[in-house]
Amino acid sequence: MTHEVLNQVPPLAGHDVADEPALLDGLAREGAGWAADEVHELGRLAGTEWAQEQGRLANEHPPVLRTHDRYGHRVDEVEYHPAWHELMTVAVGHGLHGSAWADGRAGAHVARAAKFYVWRVDAGHGCPISMTYAAVPALRREPELAARYEPLLTEREYDYGLRTPLTKRALLAGMSMTEKQGGSDVRANTTRATPQADGTYHLVGHKWFTSAPMCDVFLTLAQAPGGLTCFLVPRVRPDGTLNPLRLMRLKDKLGNRSNASSEIEYDGAVAWRVGDEGRGVRTIIEMVNMTRLDCVIGAAAGMRHGVQAAAHHAAHRAAFGRDLIDQPLMRNVLADLAIESEAATTLMLRLAGATDRSVRGDETEGAVKRLGLAVGKYWVCKRWPAHAAEALECLGGNGYVEESGMPRLFRESPLNGIWEGSGNVAALDLLRATLREPHTLEAFFDEVDLARGTDPRLDAAVKEAKDGFADTATIEFRARRVAERLALVFQASLLVRYGHPAVADAFCASRLDGDRGTAFGTLPPGLDLAPIIDRAVPKIG
């Protein structure tokens, strides 16, 4: 034996992922304190070695496309590793998919957001979970279809396999919108929808991205005689035969490798119209907004995962005669990562609360949600890749190897900024909302102004954000800057009102004040970092 193994960090396992002050405080504040026990139950499971191993296996054994069986029959199936099905069983069983829509309790969508946040052992399987959640409000545009399918989309059972949807115990839903020539410009779609005598439509065309193609039904867009229209497309037709939805290939992606993302072709696929002809974008935007919420939740969860991994490593690793966590510059980095994480978590819970209350008819909360989702989608998702890179760097070379899990986290981090509209799309959507629905901007600033007078740095930043709308001639060119300022004052307002005082002070000092560093780890001197770092270190056992 040439050496002893010393100064290595123990595995980060055996902890409750839900044991996070910002999460639990927000859960109660946004009306879902009643769900704390279930959130903790899922958090403890997420912290086990078993759950982490399922996430690893699902990513190291990605899905495989089987277009034909051994006899040459078209089957269009995707094979997943058993770990994928284990993860899906847990997620569906805890209602992370559509179950909130069947729960009449106030705060049901907040509870669902918190559970989606803590079950962060693999991001890929979250895709069909998120799409199923988001499909329900869009499907409600067609009450007859909703009456038949919604109970199955909200059922807490994972019933895998291609069978006639209405004969299954439960269903999962996907979405299929973008095409090669259009991307985010879905109005450029060329897929054609031809009405049939029985009230169905036949779709012919292609889709460039269809994630989780083994879902039971999909919401898609196609050009009907009356214009771009939303449709519900089953994988299996009512007579039990496969709908001609051809899986052409699976995407070879940077991250999110446990999830199959495919290119498909419709070759006369049977579909049912959802909403009126020509109103496809307005219909499916309900689904888009809900998946944007999940983009924010997922990015916030990824940040928390990263800072906890970094803090855990620093607490158990020594260099130059001292534990890393006691060294001033590392404390600056860890605290800065923790501040960003808490700001993201607090914002995502506020957006989940606004979603919950708007679903129940609160128009003011609906306005906050409308603008807040665009702002949050832009900023939180934009911050995650830099956050993930810095968290990885805290582990040094150990963070660069696959066994640490940090490379997978890093590869995952750009996705949420791209999915459901890249940064430009989100920033321009924000401007469109303020022009078409001016009350949304008023409601947004009413929310932010609830913290007025509590911190002069915030007051000055809010004035700057409001002034940013004065120059209408250049506002589109400045759209990203406008979105960034709105996001920062929103997060600061929430932290000043509800966050730990040390976190709020450090956020305002480093994100709003004149002394603003660019990289993480550039906090100004004089801040109280001890409670910030302590809140980030996971409690094992």
XYZ file of C-alpha atoms in Angstrom:
541
model
C 0.000 0.000 0.000
C 1.547 3.309 -1.087
C -0.603 5.743 0.892
C -3.587 6.303 3.157
C -6.712 8.016 1.884
C -6.952 11.233 3.875
C -8.790 14.539 3.721
C -11.598 13.213 1.545
C -15.175 14.414 1.934
C -17.856 11.942 3.101
C -20.838 11.349 0.777
C -23.587 13.930 0.926
C -26.362 11.528 1.874
C -28.622 10.812 4.800
C -30.058 14.316 5.049
C -33.491 15.880 4.577
C -33.341 17.944 1.394
C -36.405 19.858 2.608
C -34.596 21.017 5.753
C -34.084 24.490 4.320
C -35.296 27.639 6.119
C -36.104 29.624 2.966
C -38.170 26.740 1.610
C -40.084 25.956 4.787
C -40.743 29.603 5.649
C -42.036 30.245 2.143
C -44.164 27.106 2.193
C -46.007 28.397 5.254
C -46.120 32.012 4.089
C -47.660 31.104 0.722
C -50.458 29.072 2.284
C -49.205 25.477 2.190
C -47.870 24.904 5.677
C -50.267 21.981 5.880
C -48.014 20.114 3.385
C -44.826 20.335 5.473
C -44.920 16.691 6.574
C -45.214 15.386 3.017
C -42.502 17.766 1.807
C -40.190 16.502 4.559
C -41.060 12.894 3.717
C -40.043 13.430 0.105
C -37.006 15.450 1.177
C -35.733 12.618 3.348
C -36.167 10.190 0.461
C -34.342 12.555 -1.909
C -31.406 12.626 0.511
C -30.925 8.863 0.549
C -28.157 7.031 -1.256
C -30.863 4.998 -3.023
C -32.474 8.050 -4.618
C -29.136 9.494 -5.663
C -28.156 6.179 -7.212
C -31.371 6.066 -9.240
C -30.563 9.510 -10.618
C -27.050 8.408 -11.530
C -28.197 5.209 -13.219
C -30.931 6.940 -15.211
C -28.343 9.322 -16.667
C -25.571 6.796 -17.257
C -28.000 4.505 -19.111
C -29.926 6.920 -21.352
C -33.082 5.906 -23.238
C -32.865 3.934 -26.462
C -35.146 4.308 -29.484
C -36.735 1.182 -30.993
C -38.469 2.129 -34.243
C -39.282 -1.450 -35.348
C -39.691 -4.865 -33.785
C -37.788 -7.965 -34.896
C -40.334 -8.679 -37.620
C -40.168 -5.232 -39.194
C -43.356 -3.826 -37.668
C -43.266 -0.167 -36.721
C -43.402 0.143 -32.904
C -41.936 3.610 -32.158
C -41.024 2.865 -28.574
C -38.379 4.193 -26.227
C -36.723 1.878 -23.724
C -35.732 3.371 -20.364
C -33.486 2.033 -17.634
C -35.433 0.683 -14.612
C -34.099 3.621 -12.568
C -36.173 5.981 -14.722
C -39.335 4.111 -13.801
C -38.380 4.162 -10.110
C -37.991 7.931 -10.231
C -41.249 8.375 -12.108
C -43.108 6.173 -9.639
C -41.985 8.367 -6.742
C -42.746 11.624 -8.551
C -46.227 10.614 -9.648
C -46.986 8.948 -6.321
C -46.265 12.211 -4.510
C -48.409 14.221 -6.911
C -45.643 16.201 -8.586
C -47.486 15.923 -11.901
C -51.135 16.987 -12.207
C -52.508 16.190 -8.771
C -52.593 19.817 -7.572
C -55.431 20.473 -10.023
C -57.577 17.884 -8.232
C -56.771 19.266 -4.766
C -59.231 21.917 -3.637
C -57.123 23.130 -0.727
C -55.629 26.614 -0.829
C -51.902 26.292 -1.352
C -52.077 23.049 -3.354
C -49.904 24.462 -6.138
C -47.400 25.812 -3.604
C -47.170 22.378 -1.983
C -46.620 20.825 -5.382
C -43.890 23.380 -6.180
C -42.072 22.605 -2.929
C -42.152 18.868 -3.618
C -40.979 19.367 -7.202
C -38.122 21.434 -5.734
C -36.924 18.877 -3.187
C -37.166 15.839 -5.494
C -34.032 17.019 -7.294
C -32.241 13.699 -7.778
C -32.628 13.769 -11.574
C -33.856 16.623 -13.724
C -34.693 14.536 -16.801
C -37.700 12.703 -15.425
C -39.051 16.051 -14.270
C -39.840 16.879 -17.905
C -42.919 14.634 -18.369
C -43.920 15.427 -14.783
C -43.850 19.148 -15.547
C -45.636 18.809 -18.881
C -48.424 16.758 -17.327
C -48.911 19.427 -14.674
C -48.992 22.145 -17.319
C -51.330 20.355 -19.720
C -54.386 20.505 -17.453
C -55.232 24.230 -17.676
C -54.783 24.193 -21.460
C -56.966 21.113 -21.810
C -59.720 22.869 -19.865
C -60.245 25.059 -22.931
C -62.138 22.040 -24.291
C -64.432 20.982 -21.400
C -65.541 17.710 -22.994
C -61.962 16.505 -23.402
C -61.029 17.763 -19.949
C -63.874 15.824 -18.371
C -62.510 12.593 -19.838
C -58.767 13.105 -19.502
C -58.185 15.347 -16.499
C -59.054 12.709 -13.854
C -56.435 10.409 -15.397
C -53.824 13.184 -15.612
C -54.223 13.931 -11.903
C -54.264 10.322 -10.651
C -51.296 9.435 -8.390
C -50.322 6.237 -10.175
C -47.572 5.629 -12.695
C -49.122 3.362 -15.335
C -46.405 2.943 -17.936
C -46.945 1.523 -21.430
C -48.615 2.324 -24.740
C -52.315 1.491 -24.490
C -55.544 3.247 -25.405
C -55.466 6.263 -23.049
C -58.962 6.000 -21.630
C -58.397 2.335 -20.720
C -55.388 3.156 -18.512
C -55.404 3.859 -14.778
C -53.473 7.101 -15.200
C -51.900 9.201 -17.935
C -48.932 11.447 -18.643
C -49.031 14.349 -21.097
C -46.370 15.958 -23.251
C -46.135 18.930 -25.568
C -44.948 19.116 -29.156
C -44.728 22.591 -30.661
C -41.429 23.607 -32.250
C -40.458 22.836 -35.825
C -37.191 23.027 -37.747
C -37.961 26.281 -39.494
C -39.508 28.156 -36.595
C -38.194 27.283 -33.156
C -39.776 29.767 -30.763
C -41.718 31.300 -33.655
C -44.483 28.714 -33.516
C -46.655 30.751 -35.891
C -44.244 29.608 -38.613
C -45.321 25.986 -38.076
C -46.201 24.069 -41.239
C -47.869 20.937 -39.817
C -51.331 20.677 -41.380
C -54.549 19.637 -39.634
C -57.361 18.384 -41.881
C -60.853 18.103 -40.313
C -62.644 14.766 -40.616
C -66.341 13.941 -40.721
C -66.280 12.440 -37.218
C -65.002 15.679 -35.639
C -61.359 14.584 -35.395
C -58.483 16.004 -37.397
C -55.634 14.267 -39.218
C -52.194 15.813 -38.728
C -49.385 15.694 -41.282
C -46.039 17.317 -40.570
C -42.977 17.256 -38.347
C -41.894 18.456 -34.912
C -38.274 19.267 -34.106
C -38.516 18.752 -30.326
C -40.916 16.364 -28.636
C -39.647 15.453 -25.197
C -40.716 12.320 -23.338
C -42.277 10.723 -26.445
C -43.623 7.803 -24.422
C -46.239 10.042 -22.814
C -49.820 8.964 -23.489
C -51.116 12.199 -25.016
C -49.578 15.401 -26.378
C -50.689 18.954 -26.885
C -49.452 20.183 -30.240
C -49.940 23.032 -32.696
C -50.919 22.678 -36.332
C -52.384 24.804 -39.116
C -56.117 24.108 -39.411
C -58.385 25.777 -41.995
C -59.045 28.540 -39.469
C -55.394 29.114 -38.594
C -52.917 27.840 -36.014
C -54.780 25.589 -33.596
C -54.057 23.467 -30.529
C -54.726 19.730 -30.652
C -54.659 16.741 -28.323
C -52.813 13.821 -29.943
C -52.850 10.310 -28.392
C -49.999 7.850 -28.884
C -52.594 5.068 -29.240
C -55.863 5.573 -31.114
C -59.250 4.673 -29.580
C -59.331 1.418 -31.594
C -56.097 0.280 -29.911
C -53.785 0.796 -32.898
C -50.721 3.016 -32.764
C -51.357 6.559 -33.909
C -48.962 7.301 -36.808
C -46.680 9.484 -34.712
C -43.276 8.387 -35.986
C -40.208 8.737 -33.797
C -37.456 9.666 -36.226
C -34.527 9.929 -33.811
C -33.604 10.908 -30.255
C -31.642 14.102 -29.677
C -28.031 13.803 -28.514
C -28.173 16.534 -25.861
C -25.697 18.370 -23.672
C -27.543 17.337 -20.519
C -30.941 16.053 -19.421
C -29.756 12.712 -20.746
C -32.129 10.493 -18.789
C -35.030 12.058 -20.693
C -35.730 11.157 -24.304
C -36.193 14.159 -26.587
C -37.218 13.220 -30.089
C -37.910 14.412 -33.590
C -41.262 13.138 -34.792
C -43.424 13.064 -37.882
C -47.198 12.991 -38.017
C -48.370 10.798 -40.879
C -52.124 11.300 -40.667
C -52.178 11.183 -36.851
C -55.621 11.379 -35.262
C -56.119 14.449 -33.065
C -58.872 16.340 -31.251
C -59.123 20.117 -31.335
C -58.496 21.987 -28.061
C -60.006 25.469 -28.189
C -61.160 27.299 -31.273
C -59.440 27.148 -34.646
C -56.944 29.951 -35.037
C -56.531 30.340 -31.252
C -53.760 27.813 -30.812
C -51.167 30.111 -29.252
C -53.667 31.591 -26.806
C -54.783 28.077 -25.844
C -51.368 26.523 -25.360
C -49.923 29.578 -23.597
C -51.619 28.246 -20.456
C -49.335 25.230 -20.688
C -46.296 27.354 -21.490
C -46.800 29.569 -18.425
C -47.013 26.576 -16.120
C -43.870 25.006 -17.542
C -42.131 28.372 -17.171
C -42.948 28.203 -13.478
C -41.282 24.799 -13.371
C -38.234 26.233 -15.162
C -37.857 28.675 -12.273
C -38.442 25.941 -9.683
C -35.942 23.638 -11.358
C -33.256 26.329 -11.610
C -33.772 27.296 -7.962
C -33.525 23.633 -6.969
C -30.344 23.245 -9.014
C -28.789 26.235 -7.260
C -29.649 24.801 -3.870
C -28.136 21.459 -4.862
C -24.970 23.208 -6.000
C -24.431 25.394 -2.949
C -25.136 22.510 -0.581
C -22.582 20.336 -2.374
C -20.039 23.168 -2.223
C -20.693 23.935 1.451
C -20.596 20.250 2.403
C -17.253 19.855 0.643
C -15.813 22.976 2.254
C -16.941 21.850 5.708
C -15.048 18.550 5.398
C -11.996 19.490 3.343
C -8.823 21.118 4.657
C -6.187 23.047 2.715
C -3.184 25.040 3.860
C -3.771 24.095 7.481
C -7.434 25.104 7.779
C -10.853 23.786 6.801
C -11.947 25.406 3.563
C -15.123 26.690 5.141
C -13.096 28.774 7.621
C -11.009 30.531 4.976
C -12.128 34.110 4.231
C -12.212 33.974 0.450
C -14.015 30.631 0.371
C -16.532 32.053 2.857
C -17.117 34.913 0.444
C -17.809 32.478 -2.389
C -20.053 30.177 -0.366
C -22.072 33.045 1.082
C -22.536 34.588 -2.354
C -23.762 31.274 -3.767
C -26.104 30.870 -0.796
C -27.544 34.366 -1.243
C -28.302 33.674 -4.896
C -29.903 30.364 -3.964
C -32.127 31.824 -1.251
C -33.218 34.675 -3.521
C -34.203 32.162 -6.226
C -36.059 29.909 -3.779
C -37.955 32.796 -2.218
C -38.956 34.104 -5.644
C -40.117 30.734 -6.946
C -42.338 30.217 -3.900
C -43.875 33.667 -4.365
C -44.622 32.785 -7.988
C -46.122 29.458 -6.923
C -48.303 31.327 -4.437
C -49.415 33.781 -7.109
C -50.219 30.841 -9.375
C -52.259 29.155 -6.667
C -54.269 32.259 -5.870
C -54.797 33.239 -9.516
C -56.177 29.760 -10.225
C -58.738 30.536 -7.524
C -59.756 33.793 -9.193
C -57.508 36.454 -7.635
C -56.941 38.856 -10.542
C -54.256 40.904 -8.788
C -52.250 37.774 -8.103
C -52.793 36.788 -11.712
C -51.175 40.034 -12.807
C -48.220 39.491 -10.470
C -47.863 35.981 -11.858
C -48.034 37.178 -15.472
C -45.115 39.572 -15.153
C -43.306 37.724 -12.387
C -43.061 34.508 -14.393
C -41.429 36.284 -17.336
C -39.019 38.074 -14.997
C -38.231 34.961 -12.977
C -37.877 32.746 -16.032
C -35.398 35.173 -17.517
C -33.241 35.893 -14.471
C -33.189 32.785 -12.283
C -32.583 30.499 -15.256
C -29.927 32.876 -16.573
C -28.074 32.838 -13.237
C -28.003 29.084 -12.788
C -25.177 28.153 -15.225
C -22.741 30.607 -13.609
C -23.856 29.412 -10.186
C -23.361 25.755 -11.134
C -19.891 26.474 -12.522
C -18.821 28.267 -9.336
C -20.240 25.527 -7.102
C -18.328 22.938 -9.132
C -15.143 24.974 -8.787
C -15.493 24.903 -4.991
C -14.754 21.176 -5.208
C -11.671 21.774 -7.332
C -10.592 18.854 -9.491
C -12.862 16.545 -7.520
C -15.823 18.518 -8.829
C -14.729 18.040 -12.422
C -15.007 14.248 -12.337
C -18.309 12.525 -13.011
C -18.445 10.671 -9.690
C -18.987 13.959 -7.863
C -22.271 14.588 -9.667
C -21.273 18.185 -10.324
C -20.624 17.774 -14.085
C -24.187 16.476 -14.480
C -25.481 19.485 -12.560
C -23.438 21.814 -14.753
C -24.628 20.191 -17.994
C -28.202 20.512 -16.803
C -27.937 24.197 -15.943
C -28.408 25.817 -19.399
C -31.590 23.898 -20.196
C -34.104 25.850 -18.135
C -32.991 29.085 -19.754
C -33.725 27.614 -23.203
C -36.867 25.582 -22.553
C -40.129 27.536 -23.040
C -38.360 30.491 -24.578
C -34.723 31.568 -24.402
C -33.598 34.743 -22.662
C -34.624 37.028 -25.516
C -38.074 35.449 -25.739
C -38.686 35.871 -22.009
C -37.450 39.473 -21.976
C -39.573 40.437 -24.982
C -42.578 38.650 -23.493
C -42.157 40.871 -20.454
C -42.335 43.980 -22.656
C -45.382 42.673 -24.531
C -47.165 42.086 -21.242
C -46.536 45.636 -20.053
C -47.807 47.072 -23.361
C -50.879 44.878 -23.776
C -51.747 44.610 -20.088
C -50.446 47.767 -18.349
C -52.100 46.706 -15.093
C -49.544 43.892 -14.797
C -46.712 46.398 -14.414
C -48.719 48.370 -11.870
C -49.467 45.192 -9.893
C -45.811 44.189 -10.061
C -44.552 47.468 -8.632
C -47.335 47.485 -6.018
C -45.917 44.164 -4.861
C -42.324 45.411 -4.843
C -43.326 48.634 -3.086
C -44.552 46.694 -0.074
C -40.922 46.940 1.084
C -40.664 50.690 0.418
C -38.784 52.601 3.091
C -37.109 49.578 4.643
C -33.817 49.802 2.725
C -32.590 52.894 0.837
C -30.623 50.728 -1.606
C -33.822 48.964 -2.613
C -35.753 52.225 -2.910
C -33.104 53.599 -5.266
C -33.090 50.418 -7.344
C -36.886 50.436 -7.664
C -36.774 54.019 -8.944
C -34.117 52.986 -11.470
C -36.285 50.044 -12.576
C -39.330 52.274 -13.039
C -37.298 54.859 -14.941
C -36.196 52.107 -17.305
C -39.630 52.228 -18.967
C -39.392 55.938 -19.823
C -37.315 55.620 -23.005
C -39.706 53.663 -25.205
C -37.561 54.178 -28.320
C -34.776 51.919 -27.023
C -36.667 49.675 -24.640
C -36.633 46.611 -26.916
C -32.870 46.949 -27.307
C -32.614 47.198 -23.496
C -35.131 44.432 -22.771
C -32.643 42.189 -20.992
C -31.482 45.018 -18.761
C -35.096 45.869 -17.934
C -35.843 42.231 -17.043
C -32.718 42.002 -14.893
C -33.579 45.128 -12.894
C -37.140 43.945 -12.328
C -35.925 40.553 -11.155
C -33.431 42.050 -8.726
C -35.886 44.460 -7.110
C -38.495 41.682 -6.879
C -36.036 39.364 -5.138
C -34.736 42.138 -2.899
C -38.241 43.177 -1.870
C -39.106 39.604 -0.911
C -35.878 39.094 1.011
C -36.198 42.394 2.877
C -39.742 41.500 3.916
C -39.384 37.796 4.591
C -35.773 36.629 4.431
C -33.068 36.325 7.039
C -31.760 39.861 7.783
C -28.174 38.886 6.946
C -29.255 37.455 3.573
C -31.357 40.517 2.728
C -28.571 42.922 3.695
C -25.952 41.041 1.686
C -28.256 40.783 -1.345
C -28.925 44.531 -1.389
C -25.243 45.322 -0.799
C -24.003 43.084 -3.609
C -26.828 43.209 -6.184
C -28.262 46.714 -5.807
C -25.611 48.984 -4.284
C -22.694 50.679 -6.007
C -20.174 48.005 -4.959
C -21.316 45.228 -7.290
C -18.895 42.445 -8.141
C -19.337 40.461 -11.335
C -18.209 36.957 -10.343
C -19.540 35.026 -7.352
C -17.336 35.566 -4.313
C -17.075 39.348 -4.651
C -19.213 40.360 -1.679
C -18.112 43.645 -0.063
C -16.502 43.583 3.400
C -18.488 44.099 6.581
C -21.353 41.656 5.960
C -22.507 39.047 8.471
C -21.696 35.842 6.578
C -21.868 33.296 9.406
C -25.674 32.771 9.410
C -25.771 32.775 5.612
C -23.214 29.974 5.337
C -24.704 28.049 8.244
C -28.066 27.946 6.449
C -26.352 26.442 3.389
C -24.498 23.559 5.065
C -26.649 20.387 4.883
C -27.376 18.705 8.206
C -26.437 15.025 7.901
C -28.120 12.443 10.140
